Structure formats: C-alpha cells, structure tokens
Coordinates of C-alpha atoms in Angstrom, one line a residue:
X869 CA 72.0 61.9 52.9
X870 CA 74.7 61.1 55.1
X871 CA 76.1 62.7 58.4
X872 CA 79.6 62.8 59.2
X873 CA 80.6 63.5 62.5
X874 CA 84.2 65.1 62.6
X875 CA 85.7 64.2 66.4
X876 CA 87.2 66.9 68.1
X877 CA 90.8 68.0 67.5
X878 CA 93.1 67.8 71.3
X879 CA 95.6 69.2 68.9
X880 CA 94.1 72.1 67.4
X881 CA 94.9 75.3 69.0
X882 CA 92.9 76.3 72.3
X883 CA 90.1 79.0 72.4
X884 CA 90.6 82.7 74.3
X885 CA 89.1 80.6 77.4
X886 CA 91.8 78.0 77.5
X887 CA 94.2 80.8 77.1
X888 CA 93.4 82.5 79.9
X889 CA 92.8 79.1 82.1
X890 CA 96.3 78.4 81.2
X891 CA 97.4 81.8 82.3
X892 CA 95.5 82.1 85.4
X893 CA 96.9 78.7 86.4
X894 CA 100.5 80.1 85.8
X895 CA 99.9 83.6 87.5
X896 CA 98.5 81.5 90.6
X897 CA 101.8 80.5 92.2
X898 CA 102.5 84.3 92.3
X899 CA 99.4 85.5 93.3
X900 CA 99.4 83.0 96.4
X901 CA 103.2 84.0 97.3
X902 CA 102.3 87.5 97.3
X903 CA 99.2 87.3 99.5
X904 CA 100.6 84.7 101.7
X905 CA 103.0 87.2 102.3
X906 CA 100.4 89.9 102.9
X907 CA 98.3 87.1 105.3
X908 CA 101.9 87.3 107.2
X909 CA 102.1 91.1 107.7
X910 CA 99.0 90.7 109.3
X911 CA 99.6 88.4 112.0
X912 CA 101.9 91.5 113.5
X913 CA 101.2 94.0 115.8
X914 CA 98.9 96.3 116.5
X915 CA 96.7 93.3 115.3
X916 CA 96.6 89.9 117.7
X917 CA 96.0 87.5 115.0
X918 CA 99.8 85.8 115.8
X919 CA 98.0 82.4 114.5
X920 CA 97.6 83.7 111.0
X921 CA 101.8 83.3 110.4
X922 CA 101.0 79.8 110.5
X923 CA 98.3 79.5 107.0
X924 CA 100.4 82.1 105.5
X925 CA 103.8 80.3 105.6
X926 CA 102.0 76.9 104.5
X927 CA 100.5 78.7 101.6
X928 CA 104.1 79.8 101.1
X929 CA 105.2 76.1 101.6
X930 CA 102.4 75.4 99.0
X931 CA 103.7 77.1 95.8
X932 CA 106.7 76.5 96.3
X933 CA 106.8 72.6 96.6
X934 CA 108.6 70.8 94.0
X935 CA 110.0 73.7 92.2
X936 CA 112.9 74.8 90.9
X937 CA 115.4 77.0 93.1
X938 CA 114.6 79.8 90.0
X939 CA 111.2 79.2 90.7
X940 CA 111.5 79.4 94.2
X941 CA 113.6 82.7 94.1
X942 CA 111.0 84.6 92.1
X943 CA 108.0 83.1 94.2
X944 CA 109.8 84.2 97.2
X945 CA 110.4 87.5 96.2
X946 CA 107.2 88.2 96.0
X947 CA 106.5 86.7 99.2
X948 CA 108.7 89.3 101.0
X949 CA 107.1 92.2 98.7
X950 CA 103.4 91.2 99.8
X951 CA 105.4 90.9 103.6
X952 CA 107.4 94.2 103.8
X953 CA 105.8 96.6 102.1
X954 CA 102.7 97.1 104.2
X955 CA 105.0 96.2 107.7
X956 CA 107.5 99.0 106.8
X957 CA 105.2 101.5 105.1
X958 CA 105.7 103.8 108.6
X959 CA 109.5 104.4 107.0
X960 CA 108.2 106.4 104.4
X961 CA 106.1 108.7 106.5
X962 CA 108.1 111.6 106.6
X963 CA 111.0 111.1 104.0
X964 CA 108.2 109.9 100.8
X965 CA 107.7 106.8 99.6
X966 CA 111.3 106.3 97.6
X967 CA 113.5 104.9 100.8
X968 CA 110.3 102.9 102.0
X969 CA 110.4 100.8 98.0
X970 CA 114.0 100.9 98.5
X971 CA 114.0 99.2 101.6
X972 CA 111.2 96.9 101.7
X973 CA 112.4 95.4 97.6
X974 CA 116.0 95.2 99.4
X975 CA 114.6 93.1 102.1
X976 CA 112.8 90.9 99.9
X977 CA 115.8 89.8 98.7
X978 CA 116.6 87.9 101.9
X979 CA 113.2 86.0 101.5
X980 CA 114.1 85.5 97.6
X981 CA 117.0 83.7 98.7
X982 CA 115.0 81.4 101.3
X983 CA 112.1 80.6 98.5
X984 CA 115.4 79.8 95.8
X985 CA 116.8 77.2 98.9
X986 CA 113.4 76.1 100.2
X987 CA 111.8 74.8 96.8
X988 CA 114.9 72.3 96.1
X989 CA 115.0 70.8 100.1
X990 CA 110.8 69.8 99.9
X991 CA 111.6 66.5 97.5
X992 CA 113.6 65.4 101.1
X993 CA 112.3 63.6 103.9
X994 CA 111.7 65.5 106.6
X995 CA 111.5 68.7 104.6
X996 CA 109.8 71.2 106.9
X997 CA 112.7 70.6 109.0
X998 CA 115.2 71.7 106.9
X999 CA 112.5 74.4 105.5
X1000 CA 112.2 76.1 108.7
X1001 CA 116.2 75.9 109.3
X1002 CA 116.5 77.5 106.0
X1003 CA 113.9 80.4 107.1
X1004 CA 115.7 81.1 110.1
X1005 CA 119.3 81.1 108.5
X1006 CA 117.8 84.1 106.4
X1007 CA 116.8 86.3 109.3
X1008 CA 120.4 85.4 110.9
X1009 CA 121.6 86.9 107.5
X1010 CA 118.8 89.7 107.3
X1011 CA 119.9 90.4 111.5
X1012 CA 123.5 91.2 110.1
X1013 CA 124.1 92.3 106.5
X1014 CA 124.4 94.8 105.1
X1015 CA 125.2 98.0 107.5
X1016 CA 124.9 96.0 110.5
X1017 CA 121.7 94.1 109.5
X1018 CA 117.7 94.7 109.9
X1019 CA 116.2 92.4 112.3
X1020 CA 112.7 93.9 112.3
X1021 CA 110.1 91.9 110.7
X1022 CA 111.6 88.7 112.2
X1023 CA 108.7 86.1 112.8
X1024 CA 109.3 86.0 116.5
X1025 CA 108.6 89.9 116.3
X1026 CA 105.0 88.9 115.4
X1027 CA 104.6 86.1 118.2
X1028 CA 104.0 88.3 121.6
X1029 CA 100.0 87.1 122.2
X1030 CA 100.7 83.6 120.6
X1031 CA 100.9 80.2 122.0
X1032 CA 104.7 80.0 120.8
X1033 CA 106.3 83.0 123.3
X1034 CA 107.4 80.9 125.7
X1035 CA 110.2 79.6 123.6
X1036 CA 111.8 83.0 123.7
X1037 CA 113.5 81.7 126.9
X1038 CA 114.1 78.5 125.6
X1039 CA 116.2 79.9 122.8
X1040 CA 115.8 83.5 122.2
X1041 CA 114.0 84.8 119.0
X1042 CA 115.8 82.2 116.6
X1043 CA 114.3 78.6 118.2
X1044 CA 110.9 80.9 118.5
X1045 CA 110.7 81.8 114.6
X1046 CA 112.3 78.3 113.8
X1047 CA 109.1 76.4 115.9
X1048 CA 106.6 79.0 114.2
X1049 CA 108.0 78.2 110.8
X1050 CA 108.3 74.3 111.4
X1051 CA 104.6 74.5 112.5
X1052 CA 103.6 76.4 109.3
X1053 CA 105.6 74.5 107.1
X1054 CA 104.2 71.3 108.8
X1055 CA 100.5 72.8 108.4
X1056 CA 101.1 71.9 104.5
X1057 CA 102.6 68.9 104.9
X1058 CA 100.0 67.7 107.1
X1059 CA 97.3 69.2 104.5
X1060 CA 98.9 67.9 101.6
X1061 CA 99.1 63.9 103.5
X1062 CA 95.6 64.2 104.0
X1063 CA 94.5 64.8 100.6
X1064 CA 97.0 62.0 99.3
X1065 CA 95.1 60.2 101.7
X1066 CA 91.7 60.6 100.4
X1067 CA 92.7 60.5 96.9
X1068 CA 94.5 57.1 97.2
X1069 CA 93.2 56.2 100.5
X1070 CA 96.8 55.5 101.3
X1071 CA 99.4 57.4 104.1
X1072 CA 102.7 56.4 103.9
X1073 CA 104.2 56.5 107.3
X1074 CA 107.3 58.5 107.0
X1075 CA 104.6 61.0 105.5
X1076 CA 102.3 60.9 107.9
X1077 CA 104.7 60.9 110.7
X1078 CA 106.8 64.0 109.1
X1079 CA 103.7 66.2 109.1
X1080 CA 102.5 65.3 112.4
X1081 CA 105.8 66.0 114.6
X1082 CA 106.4 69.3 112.7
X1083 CA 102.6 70.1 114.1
X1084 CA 102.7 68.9 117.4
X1085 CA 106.6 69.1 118.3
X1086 CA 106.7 72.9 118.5
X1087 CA 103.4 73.3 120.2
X1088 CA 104.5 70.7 122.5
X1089 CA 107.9 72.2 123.1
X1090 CA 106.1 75.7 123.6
X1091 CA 103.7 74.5 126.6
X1092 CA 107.1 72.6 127.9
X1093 CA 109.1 75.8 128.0
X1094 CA 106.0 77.6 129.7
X1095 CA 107.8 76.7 133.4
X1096 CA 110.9 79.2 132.4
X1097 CA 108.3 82.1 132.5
X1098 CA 107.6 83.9 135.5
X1099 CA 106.8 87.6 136.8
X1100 CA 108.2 86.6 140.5
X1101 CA 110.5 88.9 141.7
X1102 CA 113.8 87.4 142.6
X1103 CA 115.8 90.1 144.3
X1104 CA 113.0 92.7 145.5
X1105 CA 111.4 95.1 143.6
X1106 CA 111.6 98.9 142.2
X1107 CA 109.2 102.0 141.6
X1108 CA 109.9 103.0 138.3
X1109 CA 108.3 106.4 136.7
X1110 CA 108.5 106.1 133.0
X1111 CA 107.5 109.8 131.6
X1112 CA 106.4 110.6 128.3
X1113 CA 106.3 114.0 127.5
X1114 CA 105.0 114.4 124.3
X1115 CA 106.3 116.8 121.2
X1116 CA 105.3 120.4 119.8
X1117 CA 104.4 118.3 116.6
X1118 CA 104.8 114.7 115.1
X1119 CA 107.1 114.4 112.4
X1120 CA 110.9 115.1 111.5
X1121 CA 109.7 119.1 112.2
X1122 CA 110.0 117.7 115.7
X1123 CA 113.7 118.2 115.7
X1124 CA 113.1 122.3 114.9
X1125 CA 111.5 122.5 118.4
X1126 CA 114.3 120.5 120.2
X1127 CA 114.1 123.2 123.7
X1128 CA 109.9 122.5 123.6
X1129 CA 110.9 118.8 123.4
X1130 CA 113.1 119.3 126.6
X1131 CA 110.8 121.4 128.6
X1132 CA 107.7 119.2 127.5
X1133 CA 109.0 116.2 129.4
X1134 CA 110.5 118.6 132.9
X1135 CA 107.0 119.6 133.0
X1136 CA 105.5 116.4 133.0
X1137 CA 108.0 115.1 136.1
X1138 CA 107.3 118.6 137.6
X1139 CA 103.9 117.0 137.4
X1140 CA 104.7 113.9 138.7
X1141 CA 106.7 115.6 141.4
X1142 CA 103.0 117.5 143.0
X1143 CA 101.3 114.4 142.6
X1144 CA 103.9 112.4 144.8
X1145 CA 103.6 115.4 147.2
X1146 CA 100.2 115.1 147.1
X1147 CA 100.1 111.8 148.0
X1148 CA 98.4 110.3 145.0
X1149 CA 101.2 108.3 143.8
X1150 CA 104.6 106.8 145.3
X1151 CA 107.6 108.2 145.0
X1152 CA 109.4 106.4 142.7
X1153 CA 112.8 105.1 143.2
X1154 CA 114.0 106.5 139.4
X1155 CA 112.6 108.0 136.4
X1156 CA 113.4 107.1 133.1
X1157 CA 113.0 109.5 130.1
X1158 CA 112.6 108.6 126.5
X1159 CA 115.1 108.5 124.0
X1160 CA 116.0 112.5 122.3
X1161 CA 114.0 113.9 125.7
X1162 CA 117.1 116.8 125.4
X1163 CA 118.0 117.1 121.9
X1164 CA 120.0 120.1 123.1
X1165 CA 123.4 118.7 124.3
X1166 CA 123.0 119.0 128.2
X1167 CA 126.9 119.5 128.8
X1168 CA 127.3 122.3 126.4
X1169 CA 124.1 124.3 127.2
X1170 CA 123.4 125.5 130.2
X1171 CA 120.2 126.1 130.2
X1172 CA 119.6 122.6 129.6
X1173 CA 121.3 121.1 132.1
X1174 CA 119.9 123.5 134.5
X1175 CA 116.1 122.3 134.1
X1176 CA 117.2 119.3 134.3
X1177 CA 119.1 119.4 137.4
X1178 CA 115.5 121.3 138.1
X1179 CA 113.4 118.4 137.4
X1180 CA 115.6 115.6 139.2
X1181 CA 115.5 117.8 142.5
X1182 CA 111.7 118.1 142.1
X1183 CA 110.8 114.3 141.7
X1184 CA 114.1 113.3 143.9
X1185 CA 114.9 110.5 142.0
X1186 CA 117.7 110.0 139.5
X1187 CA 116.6 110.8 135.8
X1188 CA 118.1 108.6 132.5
X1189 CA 118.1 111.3 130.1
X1190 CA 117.6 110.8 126.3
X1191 CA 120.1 113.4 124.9
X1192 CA 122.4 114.3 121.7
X1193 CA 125.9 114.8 123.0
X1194 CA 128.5 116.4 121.0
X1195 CA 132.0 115.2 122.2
X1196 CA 135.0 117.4 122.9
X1197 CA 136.8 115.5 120.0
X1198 CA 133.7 116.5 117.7
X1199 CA 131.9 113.1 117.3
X1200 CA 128.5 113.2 118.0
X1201 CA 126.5 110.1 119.9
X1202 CA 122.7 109.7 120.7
X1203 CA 123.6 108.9 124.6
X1204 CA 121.6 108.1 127.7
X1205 CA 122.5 110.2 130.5
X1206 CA 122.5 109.3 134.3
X1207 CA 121.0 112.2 136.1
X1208 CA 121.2 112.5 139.7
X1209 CA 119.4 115.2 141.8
X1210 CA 122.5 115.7 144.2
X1211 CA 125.6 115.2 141.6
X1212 CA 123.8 115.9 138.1
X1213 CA 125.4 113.5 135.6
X1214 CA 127.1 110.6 136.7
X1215 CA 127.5 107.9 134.3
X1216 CA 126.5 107.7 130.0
X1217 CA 125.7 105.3 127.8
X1218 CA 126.3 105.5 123.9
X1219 CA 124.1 103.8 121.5
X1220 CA 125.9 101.3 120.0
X1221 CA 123.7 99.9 117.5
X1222 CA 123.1 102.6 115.5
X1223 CA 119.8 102.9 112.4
X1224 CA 121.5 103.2 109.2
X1225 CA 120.0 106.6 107.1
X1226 CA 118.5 107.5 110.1
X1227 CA 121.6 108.6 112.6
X1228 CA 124.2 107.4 109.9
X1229 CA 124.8 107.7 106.3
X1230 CA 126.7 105.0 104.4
X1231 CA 127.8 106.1 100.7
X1232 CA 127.3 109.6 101.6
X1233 CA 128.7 110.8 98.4
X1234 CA 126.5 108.6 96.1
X1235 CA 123.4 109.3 98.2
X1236 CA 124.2 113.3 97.6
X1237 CA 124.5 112.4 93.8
X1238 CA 121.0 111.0 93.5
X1239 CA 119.0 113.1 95.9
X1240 CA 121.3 115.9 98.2
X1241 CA 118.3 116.3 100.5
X1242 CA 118.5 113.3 101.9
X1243 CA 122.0 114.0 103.2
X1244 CA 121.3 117.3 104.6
X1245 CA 118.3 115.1 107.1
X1246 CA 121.3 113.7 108.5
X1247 CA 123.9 116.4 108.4
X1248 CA 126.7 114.5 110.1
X1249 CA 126.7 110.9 111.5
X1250 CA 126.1 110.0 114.9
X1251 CA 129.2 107.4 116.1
X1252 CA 128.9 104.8 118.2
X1253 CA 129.6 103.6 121.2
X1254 CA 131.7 100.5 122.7
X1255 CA 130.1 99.5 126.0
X1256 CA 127.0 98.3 127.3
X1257 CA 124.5 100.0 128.9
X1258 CA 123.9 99.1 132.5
X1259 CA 123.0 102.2 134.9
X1260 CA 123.1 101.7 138.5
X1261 CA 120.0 103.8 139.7
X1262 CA 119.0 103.4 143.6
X1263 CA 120.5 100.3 143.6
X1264 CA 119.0 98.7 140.3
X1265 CA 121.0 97.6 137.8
X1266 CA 118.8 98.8 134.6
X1267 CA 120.0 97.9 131.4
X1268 CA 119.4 100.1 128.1
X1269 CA 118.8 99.2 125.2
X1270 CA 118.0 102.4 123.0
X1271 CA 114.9 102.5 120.3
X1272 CA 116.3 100.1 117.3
X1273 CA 118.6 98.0 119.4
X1274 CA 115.9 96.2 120.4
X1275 CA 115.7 94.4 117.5
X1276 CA 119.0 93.2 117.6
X1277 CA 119.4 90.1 119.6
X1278 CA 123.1 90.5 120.7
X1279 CA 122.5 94.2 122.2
X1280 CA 119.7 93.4 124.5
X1281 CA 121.3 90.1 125.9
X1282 CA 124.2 92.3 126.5
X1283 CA 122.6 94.1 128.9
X1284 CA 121.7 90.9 130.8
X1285 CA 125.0 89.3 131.2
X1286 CA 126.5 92.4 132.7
X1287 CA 124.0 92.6 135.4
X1288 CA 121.0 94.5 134.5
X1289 CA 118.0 93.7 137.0
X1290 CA 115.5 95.2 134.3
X1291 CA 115.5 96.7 131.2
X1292 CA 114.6 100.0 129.6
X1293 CA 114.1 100.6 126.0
X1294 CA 114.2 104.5 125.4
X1295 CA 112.4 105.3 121.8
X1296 CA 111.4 108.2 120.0
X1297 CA 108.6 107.0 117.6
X1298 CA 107.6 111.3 116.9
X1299 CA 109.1 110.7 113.3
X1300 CA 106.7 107.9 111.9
X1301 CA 103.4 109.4 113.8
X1302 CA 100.6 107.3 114.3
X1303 CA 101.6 104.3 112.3
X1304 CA 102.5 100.9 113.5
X1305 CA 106.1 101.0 113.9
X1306 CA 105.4 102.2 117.6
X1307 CA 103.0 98.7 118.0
X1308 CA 105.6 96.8 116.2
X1309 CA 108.6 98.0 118.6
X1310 CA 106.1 97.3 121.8
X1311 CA 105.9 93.9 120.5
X1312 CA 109.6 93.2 120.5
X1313 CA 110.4 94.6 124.3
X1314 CA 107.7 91.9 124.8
X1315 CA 109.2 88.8 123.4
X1316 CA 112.8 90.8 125.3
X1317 CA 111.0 90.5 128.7
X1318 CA 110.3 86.6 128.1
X1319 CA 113.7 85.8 127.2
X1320 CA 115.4 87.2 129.6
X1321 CA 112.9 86.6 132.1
X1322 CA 113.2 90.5 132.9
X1323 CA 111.1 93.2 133.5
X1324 CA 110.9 95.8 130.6
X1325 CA 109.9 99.9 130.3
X1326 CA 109.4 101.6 127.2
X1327 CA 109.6 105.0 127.5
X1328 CA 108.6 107.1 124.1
X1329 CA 108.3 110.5 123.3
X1330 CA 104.9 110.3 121.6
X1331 CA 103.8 106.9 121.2
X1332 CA 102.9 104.2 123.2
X1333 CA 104.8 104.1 126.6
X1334 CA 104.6 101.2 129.0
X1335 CA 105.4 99.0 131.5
X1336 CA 106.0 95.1 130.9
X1337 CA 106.5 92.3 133.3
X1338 CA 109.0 89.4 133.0
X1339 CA 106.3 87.2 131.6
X1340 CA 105.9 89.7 128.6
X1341 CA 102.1 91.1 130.1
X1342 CA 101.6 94.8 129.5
X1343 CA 100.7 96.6 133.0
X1344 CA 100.7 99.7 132.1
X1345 CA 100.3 101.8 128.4
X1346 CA 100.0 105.1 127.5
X1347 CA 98.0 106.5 124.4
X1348 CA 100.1 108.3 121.5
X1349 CA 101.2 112.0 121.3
X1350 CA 99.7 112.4 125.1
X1351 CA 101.7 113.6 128.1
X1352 CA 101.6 111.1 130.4
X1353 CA 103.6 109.4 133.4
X1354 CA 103.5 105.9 134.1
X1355 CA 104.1 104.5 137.8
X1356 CA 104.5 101.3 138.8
X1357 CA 106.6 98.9 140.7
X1358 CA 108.3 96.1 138.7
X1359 CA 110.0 92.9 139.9
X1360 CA 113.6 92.8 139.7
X1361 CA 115.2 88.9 138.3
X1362 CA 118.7 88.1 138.5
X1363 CA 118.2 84.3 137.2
X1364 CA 119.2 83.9 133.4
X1365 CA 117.0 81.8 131.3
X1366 CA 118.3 79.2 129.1
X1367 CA 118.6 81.4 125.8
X1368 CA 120.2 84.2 128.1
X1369 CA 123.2 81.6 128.6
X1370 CA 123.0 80.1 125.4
X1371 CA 123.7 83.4 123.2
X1372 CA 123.7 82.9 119.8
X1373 CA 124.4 78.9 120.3
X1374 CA 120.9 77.8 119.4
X1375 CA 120.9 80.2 116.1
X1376 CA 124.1 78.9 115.0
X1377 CA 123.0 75.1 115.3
X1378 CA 119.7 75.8 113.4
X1379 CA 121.9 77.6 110.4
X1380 CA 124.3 74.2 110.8
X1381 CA 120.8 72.5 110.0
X1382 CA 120.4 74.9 107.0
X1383 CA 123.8 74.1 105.5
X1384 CA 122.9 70.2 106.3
X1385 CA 119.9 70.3 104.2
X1386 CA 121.1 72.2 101.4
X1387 CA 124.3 70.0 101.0
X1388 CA 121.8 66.8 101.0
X1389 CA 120.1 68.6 98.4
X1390 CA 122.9 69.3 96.4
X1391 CA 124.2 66.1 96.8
X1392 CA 121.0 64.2 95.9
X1393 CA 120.7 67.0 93.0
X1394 CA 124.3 65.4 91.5
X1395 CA 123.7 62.0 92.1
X1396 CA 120.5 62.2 90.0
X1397 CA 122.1 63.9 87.5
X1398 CA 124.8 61.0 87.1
X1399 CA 122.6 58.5 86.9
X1400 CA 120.7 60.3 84.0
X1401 CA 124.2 60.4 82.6
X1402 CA 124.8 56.8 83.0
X1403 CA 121.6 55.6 81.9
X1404 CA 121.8 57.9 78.7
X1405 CA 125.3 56.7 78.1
X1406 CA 124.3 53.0 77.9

C-alpha cells in the first residue's frame, strides 16, 4: 500500500484563526491610537503623571510611521477621541452629554489633521523634528479657529510638575509643547534604532544621531532654561486675600440664587475682616473676589452695591469684584469691578475673550432649530471688551485675566506688557462641580506664573482657590464648594522673561518649520512620482 503525502496549500484560503489574526493585526493601529490618546489624558491634572505624554505620543509616532496621510488622518482621529473625550467630559455636566460629543469629535479634528501630515514627514530625516512642529502648528490652529479658538488641552497645559516647565519662559506654551512632543516623538525613534540595531546589529548614524538629540536636546534645553525661574521679588511685595465664598448649590441652578451668591462671599470678607481685628491674620493690602461673586449688576441694584461698599469698609482694602454688568446702551459684559472702601467703584475691566455657548451663542438661529433650550441657557450674549485688564490696587499693578482667558496665550501676556506686577485669574468653576476642569484650569495659571515669571491667584467660587508663586509652586489651596479665605503675601516681578518679549515669535517660527517639512514632503512625494513615470515610460 502506498502513502501519499499531499504538502500543504499557502494558497488555499485561511482558517477562522488566520481571519481573525489578520483582523486583529489591522484593528491594532486603531486600537493603539486610541489608547495612546487615552495614556495622554492621563498625564493631565488632577493626576501628576506629566511623564506619561511622552510613551503616549511615541505610541502615537508608532502607528503612524510610514503611512499614508489617509491613514494618518483616521489614526489621528482616534487619537484625539481617546484624548478629549475623558479631558472634556466636565462640559457635559450640567447641559447632557450632546455638546460634550459635539465638542470633543470637533476637536479631534485638529489632531486628525496633525496624524494626516505627520504619517507622510516620518520617511524624512530628521522626522521628529518636523513631527513635533507639525503638533504644535495644530494647537496654534486649535488656539484660534473656529469662534476664537479652544486652547485647553494643549500639551503644555499637562506639563506643570514635569521636568519640561521651565521652557514656559523660554518660549511660552508653544516651545514647551514643541520640546514635549520632540521628546515623545524622539522616544520612538530612539526605540525603533534600537531594535534595528539588534535585529541587524547595525545603527546607521544619521539614525542614531536623529533619535538621540530629539531625547536629549529638549531635556537639555529644559534644565538650561531653569535660571529664567525664580520666586524673588523684584519690586517689594503685597498681602493679597483671595476669598472664596462658595454657592447655595453646584450647578447652572447656581445662577437662580444669584443675591446668596453675593452675600455668601461679603460674609466670608466680613469674616476675614474679625480675624484681621483680631490679630490672627494681616491685613491685606487688597482682596480679590472670584469671577460672578455679584451676578446682580452692582450699578443698577442698590442693594448690591450697598453690601459691597459694606464689605470693602470692613476689610479696608479695595475689592476686584466679579460681576454681570448691564450697560446703559443694553450690552451686557461679565466685568471685574475695582471696589474701593472710600470711592466705591473706580475702574472695570471687560472680559475680552469670551467662551463660546457658554456667555455667547454663534448660529443662534440654527442652534434654536435643533434644540431651543439650549438658547434660552444663554438668553442674550455677553459682548466683549477692548482693553486689557490691569487694576491699580494699593499700588500693585494686578493684571486679570478672567476664567477661560487663561488658556489663551495672547490675553495673559497682555496683562504683562501693560505693567501688571501679578496676576489674578478670577473663575467660576460652580457649573462643572467636582470634576477636573477646576484641576485642569489650576494647571494652566501655573505654567502662566512661569512664563511670565509672575506671581498668580486664582480666586473661584467653589473650587479650588489658590495662591501661586512666580516659579509656578502652589502656596496656598483651598478645598472645593468650602468657604474659605486665602492670605498670603506674594512677590511682585517687573522683569519680562524671554517668551514675555518674544510674543507669538517663537510659535510662528515652529509653524514656519511645519510648512518646511510638509513642502519637503510634498516635494520628495512628486519627485518620486516622476521618476516612477520615467522609469515606466522607458
């Protein structure tokens, strides 16, 4: 009898298990893009885990290597799904969960566009250069379009306990996301060298050089830049009270109980006023109040102003007064309010960067067509203002910078360049209640305080208050939803640092590094394509 033995057929078509090998493998890319994003998220505030931007931005670097700018605009999609979703769930605490998908898939879109331009530029030498450009071009688009842009979630935001904050003065958040992304995309690149290396027990040297300057240059640079932060005072120093009165009740319902909002946070300087009396704290020089403190317009109610008047004459210090101020010519502004305890109020400032669906509505009219309740939470826009906020207050020049304008780079330098000594950054966190966002905004008024080498106080209605020095160290905190009254005396800084001078310089040279390694790109894209065309044609 004979055997025959029939070989094995490569071609014959594959079993379940090769099918879902082949389907795992392809789903992988996706996978990794998403959670990579997610591993980002959680190197933000309230957690101190900065270093974990680094693994998830090479893991981002990973999948999209060598791909297509299709590829690379899907895979970063999902990147900024797995990023914003869980950083920006706090929007859709009290309004439901449809603006919170509506804004986190919309800001996605920004890191879609940096995964379509990052695949291409990693076939060209020196790529997590041009990588990292490309990442921070796409927050200097996300900082401005649309409705005036939505800076919060930029890398920098993420970087106030890490290694890399001392490039804040250096360059201001751009140069500090740009050395955190070139240090994540050079984390790959130095991964991927060594396996080359112990696969072919070769390293080229442009290779190995590439991935070890995009290590070791911004870590280098950030220990370098560590001389331009200081807490010293340079022109004497202030005793600030920063008051936090609490609310009724967290949520939008806060707004229904705008007089309890008021007389929660005269009581608590009331309080602070028997306590100086009583010799168990200094007196302070000024008190600064939170952002929507008086929700009732102090210059057209009387009553307002009058307890207000009452609780400047009791601490006797001037007050900065978070109120909603209806103008005679009927436009409405969320304004800070100088308060003095002789002359009552002596000087404004109008927020000028204003939240968009929060204090204004663009495409009212389509928004009423799809859902008319959301237009009746903001019944008629807030406007805003034209100059900078700078309030003289016992001889301080204290900048303000109210609640979201801290995000934006332009508004906070502002302050700066017209004088301010320190800055305050007003907020009122009572509509998200105990989520992040209150952590998150903490973070940025550190990385502010770094660089511009300034002093910074966050007063909040309800969340968490506090004092920061110049060198971005919290002094002071309160809890959340707890009256409370912070005292302390802060150093005042004249000096600018070199990303108050520079402005927007540094940004716009990183996005001119962009452009350069796209158009290389494209240009090494055609020229391949020609020579196909050539070789084909012969």
């Amino acid at each position: 009898m004979t055997v025959t033995l029939t070989p094995l057929d490569d071609s014959a078509p594959p079993g379940p298990a090769r099918r879902g090998e082949r389907l795992l493998r392809r789903l992988a890319p996706a996978v990794v893009s998403a959670l990579a994003g997610l591993l980002l998220y959680l190197s933000f505030p309230p957690r101190t885990v900065w270093w974990l931007a680094l693994p998830a931005l090479a893991a981002f670097a990973r999948v999209l290597h060598g791909r297509t700018w299709k590829a690379g605009l899907g895979l970063g999609y999902l990147f900024g799904l797995g990023f914003f979703l869980p950083l920006l769930v706090w929007t859709g605490v009290e309004v439901g969960s449809g603006p919170w998908l509506a804004l986190a898939a919309a800001e996605a879109v920004f890191l879609a566009l940096v995964g379509a331009a990052v695949a291409p530029v990693t076939r060209l030498p020196g790529w997590p250069l041009w990588a990292a450009a490309l990442w921070t071009a796409g927050e200097a688009a996300r900082a401005r379009f649309p409705f005036g842009g939505f800076p919060w979630g930029k890398i920098a935001f993420g970087q106030a306990d890490g290694v890399f904050l001392p490039l804040a003065a250096l360059g201001g958040t751009p140069v500090l996301g740009f050395a955190v992304a070139l240090c994540g995309f050079g984390l790959y690149a130095a991964v991927r060298a060594a396996l080359a290396y112990r696969r072919d027990g070769v390293l080229p040297r442009a290779t190995a050089l590439t991935a070890g300057l995009a290590v070791l240059v911004p870590v280098g640079a950030a220990f370098a830049a560590r001389p331009l932060v200081s807490d010293r005072a340079e022109d004497g120093t202030a005793t600030v009270a920063v008051v936090q009165g609490n609310v009724p009740r967290a949520g939008l319902g806060f707004n229904e109980q705008r007089r309890a909002v008021l007389d929660y946070h005269v009581k608590e300087t009331k309080r602070l006023a028997a306590r100086i009396r009583a010799g168990k704290v200094k007196q302070p020089d000024f008190v600064l109040w939170p952002e929507n403190s008086s929700d009732i317009d102090p210059f057209r109610n009387p009553d307002a102003s009058e307890v207000i008047d009452e609780a400047a004459k009791a601490v006797g210090a001037p007050i900065s007064v978070g109120g909603v101020v209806l103008k005679a010519d009927g436009k409405l502004y969320n304004e800070q309010i100088l308060w003095d305890p002789a002359q009552g109020p002596t000087a404004t400032y109008d927020k000028r960067q204003i939240q968009p669906f929060g204090e204004y509505l663009p495409m009212r009219s389509l928004l009423a067509k799809i859902n008319d309740s959301w237009t009746t939470m903001v019944a008629q826009d807030f406007s805003r203002g034209d100059e900078p906020g700078v309030f003289t207050m016992d001889g301080t020049k204290v900048g303000i910078a109210t609640c979201y304008e801290a995000a934006f780079d332009w508004d906070v330098r502002d302050t700066v360049t017209h004088g301010a000594e320190m800055i305050s950054v007003p907020s009122n966190n009572a509509t998200f209640d105990r989520s992040e966002m209150t952590y998150q905004q903490l973070a940025m008024s550190r990385v502010r305080a770094v660089e511009h080498s300034r002093s910074v106080t966050v007063p909040v209605t309800s969340g968490v208050s506090a004092v920061i020095r110049p060198d971005g160290r919290i002094v002071r905190k309160t809890g959340m939803f707890t009256p409370d009254t912070l005292v302390d005396e802060v150093p005042l800084r004249t000096s600018r640092t070199p990303a108050t001078r520079m402005g927007t310089l540094p940004e716009a040279l990183l996005v001119l590094v962009a452009a350069a390694g796209l158009g290389w790109t494209v240009t090494a894209a055609v020229r391949r394509r020609r020579d196909r065309e050539r070789t084909s044609g012969a």
